JSON list of C-alpha atoms in Angstrom, two decimals:
[
{"chain": "A", "resi": 1174, "resn": "MET", "atom": "CA", "xyz": [-28.48, -25.05, 15.43]},
{"chain": "A", "resi": 1175, "resn": "SER", "atom": "CA", "xyz": [-26.19, -25.44, 11.86]},
{"chain": "A", "resi": 1176, "resn": "ASN", "atom": "CA", "xyz": [-24.20, -22.19, 10.95]},
{"chain": "A", "resi": 1177, "resn": "ALA", "atom": "CA", "xyz": [-24.40, -23.83, 7.19]},
{"chain": "A", "resi": 1178, "resn": "GLY", "atom": "CA", "xyz": [-25.08, -21.05, 4.91]},
{"chain": "A", "resi": 1179, "resn": "ALA", "atom": "CA", "xyz": [-24.53, -18.52, 7.02]},
{"chain": "A", "resi": 1180, "resn": "THR", "atom": "CA", "xyz": [-22.46, -15.73, 6.67]},
{"chain": "A", "resi": 1181, "resn": "ARG", "atom": "CA", "xyz": [-19.84, -15.13, 9.09]},
{"chain": "A", "resi": 1182, "resn": "PRO", "atom": "CA", "xyz": [-18.72, -11.11, 9.95]},
{"chain": "A", "resi": 1183, "resn": "ARG", "atom": "CA", "xyz": [-16.55, -9.40, 8.14]},
{"chain": "A", "resi": 1184, "resn": "LEU", "atom": "CA", "xyz": [-13.20, -7.89, 9.68]},
{"chain": "A", "resi": 1185, "resn": "LEU", "atom": "CA", "xyz": [-13.08, -5.15, 6.88]},
{"chain": "A", "resi": 1186, "resn": "ASN", "atom": "CA", "xyz": [-16.01, -4.01, 5.50]},
{"chain": "A", "resi": 1187, "resn": "PRO", "atom": "CA", "xyz": [-15.90, -3.44, 1.50]},
{"chain": "A", "resi": 1188, "resn": "ALA", "atom": "CA", "xyz": [-18.56, -0.54, 1.65]},
{"chain": "A", "resi": 1189, "resn": "SER", "atom": "CA", "xyz": [-16.24, 1.40, 4.39]},
{"chain": "A", "resi": 1190, "resn": "THR", "atom": "CA", "xyz": [-12.54, 0.09, 3.52]},
{"chain": "A", "resi": 1191, "resn": "ALA", "atom": "CA", "xyz": [-9.95, 1.55, 1.74]},
{"chain": "A", "resi": 1192, "resn": "ALA", "atom": "CA", "xyz": [-6.39, 0.17, -0.04]},
{"chain": "A", "resi": 1193, "resn": "VAL", "atom": "CA", "xyz": [-3.07, 1.00, -0.95]},
{"chain": "A", "resi": 1194, "resn": "VAL", "atom": "CA", "xyz": [-0.68, -1.24, -2.60]},
{"chain": "A", "resi": 1195, "resn": "LEU", "atom": "CA", "xyz": [2.72, -0.50, -2.81]},
{"chain": "A", "resi": 1196, "resn": "GLY", "atom": "CA", "xyz": [6.01, -1.97, -3.82]},
{"chain": "A", "resi": 1197, "resn": "ALA", "atom": "CA", "xyz": [7.99, -3.41, -6.76]},
{"chain": "A", "resi": 1198, "resn": "HIS", "atom": "CA", "xyz": [9.28, -6.67, -8.12]},
{"chain": "A", "resi": 1199, "resn": "ASP", "atom": "CA", "xyz": [11.97, -5.28, -10.29]},
{"chain": "A", "resi": 1200, "resn": "TRP", "atom": "CA", "xyz": [15.02, -3.29, -8.40]},
{"chain": "A", "resi": 1201, "resn": "THR", "atom": "CA", "xyz": [17.27, -2.87, -11.54]},
{"chain": "A", "resi": 1202, "resn": "GLU", "atom": "CA", "xyz": [18.55, -0.16, -10.82]},
{"chain": "A", "resi": 1203, "resn": "ALA", "atom": "CA", "xyz": [19.64, -0.48, -7.08]},
{"chain": "A", "resi": 1204, "resn": "GLY", "atom": "CA", "xyz": [21.55, -3.54, -8.63]},
{"chain": "A", "resi": 1205, "resn": "LEU", "atom": "CA", "xyz": [18.97, -6.18, -7.25]},
{"chain": "A", "resi": 1206, "resn": "ASP", "atom": "CA", "xyz": [16.90, -9.10, -9.38]},
{"chain": "A", "resi": 1207, "resn": "ARG", "atom": "CA", "xyz": [13.85, -8.94, -10.18]},
{"chain": "A", "resi": 1208, "resn": "ALA", "atom": "CA", "xyz": [11.90, -11.12, -7.95]},
{"chain": "A", "resi": 1209, "resn": "PRO", "atom": "CA", "xyz": [8.75, -12.85, -9.89]},
{"chain": "A", "resi": 1210, "resn": "SER", "atom": "CA", "xyz": [7.11, -14.14, -7.07]},
{"chain": "A", "resi": 1211, "resn": "PHE", "atom": "CA", "xyz": [6.92, -10.51, -5.63]},
{"chain": "A", "resi": 1212, "resn": "LEU", "atom": "CA", "xyz": [4.83, -9.78, -8.52]},
{"chain": "A", "resi": 1213, "resn": "ARG", "atom": "CA", "xyz": [2.94, -12.72, -7.87]},
{"chain": "A", "resi": 1214, "resn": "SER", "atom": "CA", "xyz": [2.32, -11.70, -4.38]},
{"chain": "A", "resi": 1215, "resn": "ALA", "atom": "CA", "xyz": [1.01, -8.43, -5.64]},
{"chain": "A", "resi": 1216, "resn": "ARG", "atom": "CA", "xyz": [-1.28, -9.39, -8.50]},
{"chain": "A", "resi": 1217, "resn": "SER", "atom": "CA", "xyz": [-2.48, -11.74, -5.72]},
{"chain": "A", "resi": 1218, "resn": "ILE", "atom": "CA", "xyz": [-3.24, -9.25, -3.18]},
{"chain": "A", "resi": 1219, "resn": "VAL", "atom": "CA", "xyz": [-5.26, -7.22, -5.52]},
{"chain": "A", "resi": 1220, "resn": "ALA", "atom": "CA", "xyz": [-7.33, -9.77, -7.20]},
{"chain": "A", "resi": 1221, "resn": "TYR", "atom": "CA", "xyz": [-7.90, -10.43, -3.85]},
{"chain": "A", "resi": 1222, "resn": "LEU", "atom": "CA", "xyz": [-8.98, -7.03, -2.94]},
{"chain": "A", "resi": 1223, "resn": "TYR", "atom": "CA", "xyz": [-11.14, -6.57, -6.13]},
{"chain": "A", "resi": 1224, "resn": "ASP", "atom": "CA", "xyz": [-13.38, -10.43, -6.27]},
{"chain": "A", "resi": 1225, "resn": "THR", "atom": "CA", "xyz": [-16.26, -10.74, -4.27]},
{"chain": "A", "resi": 1226, "resn": "ALA", "atom": "CA", "xyz": [-14.92, -14.03, -2.85]},
{"chain": "A", "resi": 1227, "resn": "GLY", "atom": "CA", "xyz": [-12.48, -11.96, -1.71]},
{"chain": "A", "resi": 1228, "resn": "MET", "atom": "CA", "xyz": [-12.51, -8.57, 0.07]},
{"chain": "A", "resi": 1229, "resn": "GLY", "atom": "CA", "xyz": [-14.95, -7.31, -2.56]},
{"chain": "A", "resi": 1230, "resn": "LEU", "atom": "CA", "xyz": [-13.55, -3.51, -3.17]},
{"chain": "A", "resi": 1231, "resn": "SER", "atom": "CA", "xyz": [-14.88, -1.33, -5.53]},
{"chain": "A", "resi": 1232, "resn": "PRO", "atom": "CA", "xyz": [-12.32, -0.38, -8.32]},
{"chain": "A", "resi": 1233, "resn": "GLU", "atom": "CA", "xyz": [-12.18, 3.26, -7.19]},
{"chain": "A", "resi": 1234, "resn": "LEU", "atom": "CA", "xyz": [-11.46, 2.56, -3.38]},
{"chain": "A", "resi": 1235, "resn": "VAL", "atom": "CA", "xyz": [-7.87, 1.13, -4.50]},
{"chain": "A", "resi": 1236, "resn": "LEU", "atom": "CA", "xyz": [-4.37, 2.62, -5.12]},
{"chain": "A", "resi": 1237, "resn": "ASP", "atom": "CA", "xyz": [-2.73, 0.34, -6.91]},
{"chain": "A", "resi": 1238, "resn": "LEU", "atom": "CA", "xyz": [1.10, 2.06, -6.98]},
{"chain": "A", "resi": 1239, "resn": "PHE", "atom": "CA", "xyz": [2.92, -1.63, -7.09]},
{"chain": "A", "resi": 1240, "resn": "ASP", "atom": "CA", "xyz": [6.01, -1.13, -9.26]},
{"chain": "A", "resi": 1241, "resn": "ASP", "atom": "CA", "xyz": [4.79, 2.29, -10.11]},
{"chain": "A", "resi": 1242, "resn": "PRO", "atom": "CA", "xyz": [7.72, 3.78, -11.78]},
{"chain": "A", "resi": 1243, "resn": "THR", "atom": "CA", "xyz": [7.59, 6.96, -10.01]},
{"chain": "A", "resi": 1244, "resn": "SER", "atom": "CA", "xyz": [9.80, 8.06, -6.81]},
{"chain": "A", "resi": 1245, "resn": "ALA", "atom": "CA", "xyz": [9.26, 7.47, -3.57]},
{"chain": "A", "resi": 1246, "resn": "GLY", "atom": "CA", "xyz": [8.16, 11.36, -2.78]},
{"chain": "A", "resi": 1247, "resn": "GLU", "atom": "CA", "xyz": [6.07, 10.98, -5.87]},
{"chain": "A", "resi": 1248, "resn": "GLN", "atom": "CA", "xyz": [4.34, 7.98, -4.58]},
{"chain": "A", "resi": 1249, "resn": "LEU", "atom": "CA", "xyz": [3.34, 9.03, -0.90]},
{"chain": "A", "resi": 1250, "resn": "ALA", "atom": "CA", "xyz": [2.24, 12.73, -2.58]},
{"chain": "A", "resi": 1251, "resn": "ARG", "atom": "CA", "xyz": [-0.28, 10.37, -4.48]},
{"chain": "A", "resi": 1252, "resn": "VAL", "atom": "CA", "xyz": [-0.98, 8.29, -1.78]},
{"chain": "A", "resi": 1253, "resn": "ARG", "atom": "CA", "xyz": [-2.02, 11.47, 0.23]},
{"chain": "A", "resi": 1254, "resn": "ASP", "atom": "CA", "xyz": [-4.03, 12.81, -2.51]},
{"chain": "A", "resi": 1255, "resn": "THR", "atom": "CA", "xyz": [-6.21, 10.19, -3.68]},
{"chain": "A", "resi": 1256, "resn": "LEU", "atom": "CA", "xyz": [-6.99, 9.13, -0.26]},
{"chain": "A", "resi": 1257, "resn": "ASP", "atom": "CA", "xyz": [-7.49, 13.15, 0.98]},
{"chain": "A", "resi": 1258, "resn": "VAL", "atom": "CA", "xyz": [-9.68, 13.08, -2.08]},
{"chain": "A", "resi": 1259, "resn": "LEU", "atom": "CA", "xyz": [-11.63, 9.98, -1.58]},
{"chain": "A", "resi": 1260, "resn": "LEU", "atom": "CA", "xyz": [-12.35, 10.05, 2.18]},
{"chain": "A", "resi": 1261, "resn": "ARG", "atom": "CA", "xyz": [-13.64, 13.49, 1.78]},
{"chain": "A", "resi": 1262, "resn": "GLU", "atom": "CA", "xyz": [-15.74, 12.48, -0.84]},
{"chain": "A", "resi": 1263, "resn": "ARG", "atom": "CA", "xyz": [-16.83, 9.66, 0.71]},
{"chain": "A", "resi": 1264, "resn": "ARG", "atom": "CA", "xyz": [-17.82, 11.40, 4.01]},
{"chain": "A", "resi": 1265, "resn": "ASP", "atom": "CA", "xyz": [-19.70, 13.87, 2.62]},
{"chain": "A", "resi": 1266, "resn": "GLU", "atom": "CA", "xyz": [-21.63, 11.61, 0.13]},
{"chain": "A", "resi": 1267, "resn": "GLY", "atom": "CA", "xyz": [-22.39, 9.85, 3.92]},
{"chain": "A", "resi": 1268, "resn": "ARG", "atom": "CA", "xyz": [-20.32, 6.45, 3.03]},
{"chain": "A", "resi": 1269, "resn": "PRO", "atom": "CA", "xyz": [-17.38, 7.08, 5.01]},
{"chain": "A", "resi": 1270, "resn": "VAL", "atom": "CA", "xyz": [-14.55, 5.25, 4.59]},
{"chain": "A", "resi": 1271, "resn": "SER", "atom": "CA", "xyz": [-13.78, 3.71, 8.24]},
{"chain": "A", "resi": 1272, "resn": "ASP", "atom": "CA", "xyz": [-10.58, 1.24, 7.35]},
{"chain": "A", "resi": 1273, "resn": "LEU", "atom": "CA", "xyz": [-7.80, 1.50, 5.33]},
{"chain": "A", "resi": 1274, "resn": "LEU", "atom": "CA", "xyz": [-5.66, -1.66, 4.09]},
{"chain": "A", "resi": 1275, "resn": "VAL", "atom": "CA", "xyz": [-1.90, -0.67, 3.37]},
{"chain": "A", "resi": 1276, "resn": "TYR", "atom": "CA", "xyz": [-0.18, -3.82, 1.94]},
{"chain": "A", "resi": 1277, "resn": "TYR", "atom": "CA", "xyz": [3.69, -2.95, 0.84]},
{"chain": "A", "resi": 1278, "resn": "VAL", "atom": "CA", "xyz": [5.55, -6.19, -0.97]},
{"chain": "A", "resi": 1279, "resn": "GLY", "atom": "CA", "xyz": [9.05, -5.65, -1.51]},
{"chain": "A", "resi": 1280, "resn": "HIS", "atom": "CA", "xyz": [12.58, -5.78, -0.27]},
{"chain": "A", "resi": 1281, "resn": "GLY", "atom": "CA", "xyz": [13.23, -4.10, 2.70]},
{"chain": "A", "resi": 1282, "resn": "TYR", "atom": "CA", "xyz": [16.19, -1.77, 3.77]},
{"chain": "A", "resi": 1283, "resn": "ILE", "atom": "CA", "xyz": [17.85, -0.91, 7.40]},
{"chain": "A", "resi": 1284, "resn": "ASP", "atom": "CA", "xyz": [20.53, 1.75, 7.08]},
{"chain": "A", "resi": 1285, "resn": "ASP", "atom": "CA", "xyz": [22.95, 1.85, 9.94]},
{"chain": "A", "resi": 1286, "resn": "GLU", "atom": "CA", "xyz": [20.77, 3.57, 12.39]},
{"chain": "A", "resi": 1287, "resn": "ALA", "atom": "CA", "xyz": [18.22, 1.16, 12.34]},
{"chain": "A", "resi": 1288, "resn": "HIS", "atom": "CA", "xyz": [15.64, 3.10, 10.39]},
{"chain": "A", "resi": 1289, "resn": "LEU", "atom": "CA", "xyz": [13.76, 0.70, 7.62]},
{"chain": "A", "resi": 1290, "resn": "SER", "atom": "CA", "xyz": [13.22, 2.12, 4.42]},
{"chain": "A", "resi": 1291, "resn": "LEU", "atom": "CA", "xyz": [11.16, -0.03, 1.81]},
{"chain": "A", "resi": 1292, "resn": "LEU", "atom": "CA", "xyz": [12.37, -0.07, -1.65]},
{"chain": "A", "resi": 1293, "resn": "VAL", "atom": "CA", "xyz": [10.44, 1.10, -4.92]},
{"chain": "A", "resi": 1294, "resn": "ARG", "atom": "CA", "xyz": [11.09, 0.40, -8.80]},
{"chain": "A", "resi": 1295, "resn": "ARG", "atom": "CA", "xyz": [13.13, 3.57, -8.71]},
{"chain": "A", "resi": 1296, "resn": "SER", "atom": "CA", "xyz": [15.25, 3.19, -5.75]},
{"chain": "A", "resi": 1297, "resn": "ARG", "atom": "CA", "xyz": [18.83, 3.37, -6.34]},
{"chain": "A", "resi": 1298, "resn": "ARG", "atom": "CA", "xyz": [21.86, 1.04, -5.56]},
{"chain": "A", "resi": 1299, "resn": "GLY", "atom": "CA", "xyz": [23.93, 3.28, -2.88]},
{"chain": "A", "resi": 1300, "resn": "LEU", "atom": "CA", "xyz": [21.02, 5.26, -2.25]},
{"chain": "A", "resi": 1301, "resn": "GLU", "atom": "CA", "xyz": [18.49, 2.77, -1.04]},
{"chain": "A", "resi": 1302, "resn": "ALA", "atom": "CA", "xyz": [17.41, 4.95, 2.10]},
{"chain": "A", "resi": 1303, "resn": "GLU", "atom": "CA", "xyz": [17.30, 8.28, 0.31]},
{"chain": "A", "resi": 1304, "resn": "THR", "atom": "CA", "xyz": [15.18, 6.50, -2.64]},
{"chain": "A", "resi": 1305, "resn": "GLY", "atom": "CA", "xyz": [12.92, 4.48, -0.87]},
{"chain": "A", "resi": 1306, "resn": "ILE", "atom": "CA", "xyz": [9.68, 4.98, 0.99]},
{"chain": "A", "resi": 1307, "resn": "LYS", "atom": "CA", "xyz": [10.87, 5.56, 4.52]},
{"chain": "A", "resi": 1308, "resn": "ALA", "atom": "CA", "xyz": [8.50, 3.42, 7.14]},
{"chain": "A", "resi": 1309, "resn": "PRO", "atom": "CA", "xyz": [7.99, 7.28, 9.51]},
{"chain": "A", "resi": 1310, "resn": "ASP", "atom": "CA", "xyz": [7.44, 9.08, 6.16]},
{"chain": "A", "resi": 1311, "resn": "LEU", "atom": "CA", "xyz": [4.74, 6.49, 5.21]},
{"chain": "A", "resi": 1312, "resn": "ALA", "atom": "CA", "xyz": [3.16, 6.59, 8.66]},
{"chain": "A", "resi": 1313, "resn": "HIS", "atom": "CA", "xyz": [3.03, 10.25, 8.78]},
{"chain": "A", "resi": 1314, "resn": "THR", "atom": "CA", "xyz": [1.46, 10.24, 4.92]},
{"chain": "A", "resi": 1315, "resn": "LEU", "atom": "CA", "xyz": [-0.91, 8.37, 6.48]},
{"chain": "A", "resi": 1316, "resn": "ARG", "atom": "CA", "xyz": [-1.80, 10.18, 9.67]},
{"chain": "A", "resi": 1317, "resn": "LEU", "atom": "CA", "xyz": [-2.51, 13.55, 7.58]},
{"chain": "A", "resi": 1318, "resn": "ALA", "atom": "CA", "xyz": [-4.03, 12.23, 4.66]},
{"chain": "A", "resi": 1319, "resn": "ALA", "atom": "CA", "xyz": [-6.11, 8.95, 6.70]},
{"chain": "A", "resi": 1320, "resn": "PRO", "atom": "CA", "xyz": [-6.46, 10.47, 10.25]},
{"chain": "A", "resi": 1321, "resn": "GLN", "atom": "CA", "xyz": [-9.66, 8.88, 10.90]},
{"chain": "A", "resi": 1322, "resn": "PRO", "atom": "CA", "xyz": [-9.81, 5.55, 9.66]},
{"chain": "A", "resi": 1323, "resn": "ARG", "atom": "CA", "xyz": [-8.36, 2.73, 11.50]},
{"chain": "A", "resi": 1324, "resn": "ARG", "atom": "CA", "xyz": [-5.37, 2.26, 9.43]},
{"chain": "A", "resi": 1325, "resn": "SER", "atom": "CA", "xyz": [-3.90, -1.54, 8.93]},
{"chain": "A", "resi": 1326, "resn": "VAL", "atom": "CA", "xyz": [-0.28, -1.71, 7.56]},
{"chain": "A", "resi": 1327, "resn": "ILE", "atom": "CA", "xyz": [0.90, -5.13, 6.18]},
{"chain": "A", "resi": 1328, "resn": "LEU", "atom": "CA", "xyz": [4.86, -5.00, 4.96]},
{"chain": "A", "resi": 1329, "resn": "ASP", "atom": "CA", "xyz": [5.60, -8.56, 2.84]},
{"chain": "A", "resi": 1330, "resn": "CYS", "atom": "CA", "xyz": [9.26, -7.55, 3.16]},
{"chain": "A", "resi": 1331, "resn": "CYS", "atom": "CA", "xyz": [12.39, -8.45, 4.78]},
{"chain": "A", "resi": 1332, "resn": "PHE", "atom": "CA", "xyz": [13.47, -6.72, 8.33]}
]
């Protein structure tokens, strides 16, 4: 029996998956060069999230904060607030979000104690750990905002 024309099951269901895109390609305030390849990666993943040949997510299920000019703390607050509202509304409508995909593309920074920070556009030279998104802070934010959905985090960065 041939499987030609048969559709394979998806790992993530577009009707019940939300996504967050984080990162940057411009860290001039941190003394780093711009990285056009990171911009291409972010734009490609966002296109894949929306494209019906990709994940086919509805725009209201995607929070794109790539190259966002706000601070790391403001971005985490926006992730928490957006996911809190989205997940509650979808649950109340009988269309719960079962999966959350988080994609970060950019520079990772390891401090003297081996803690990872994800640099954002507002990260500053000499204060990378203090002005980036600390990995434990991202994890905590996701646990608060999305305690029920399965969380998949892709870190496209060094370290």
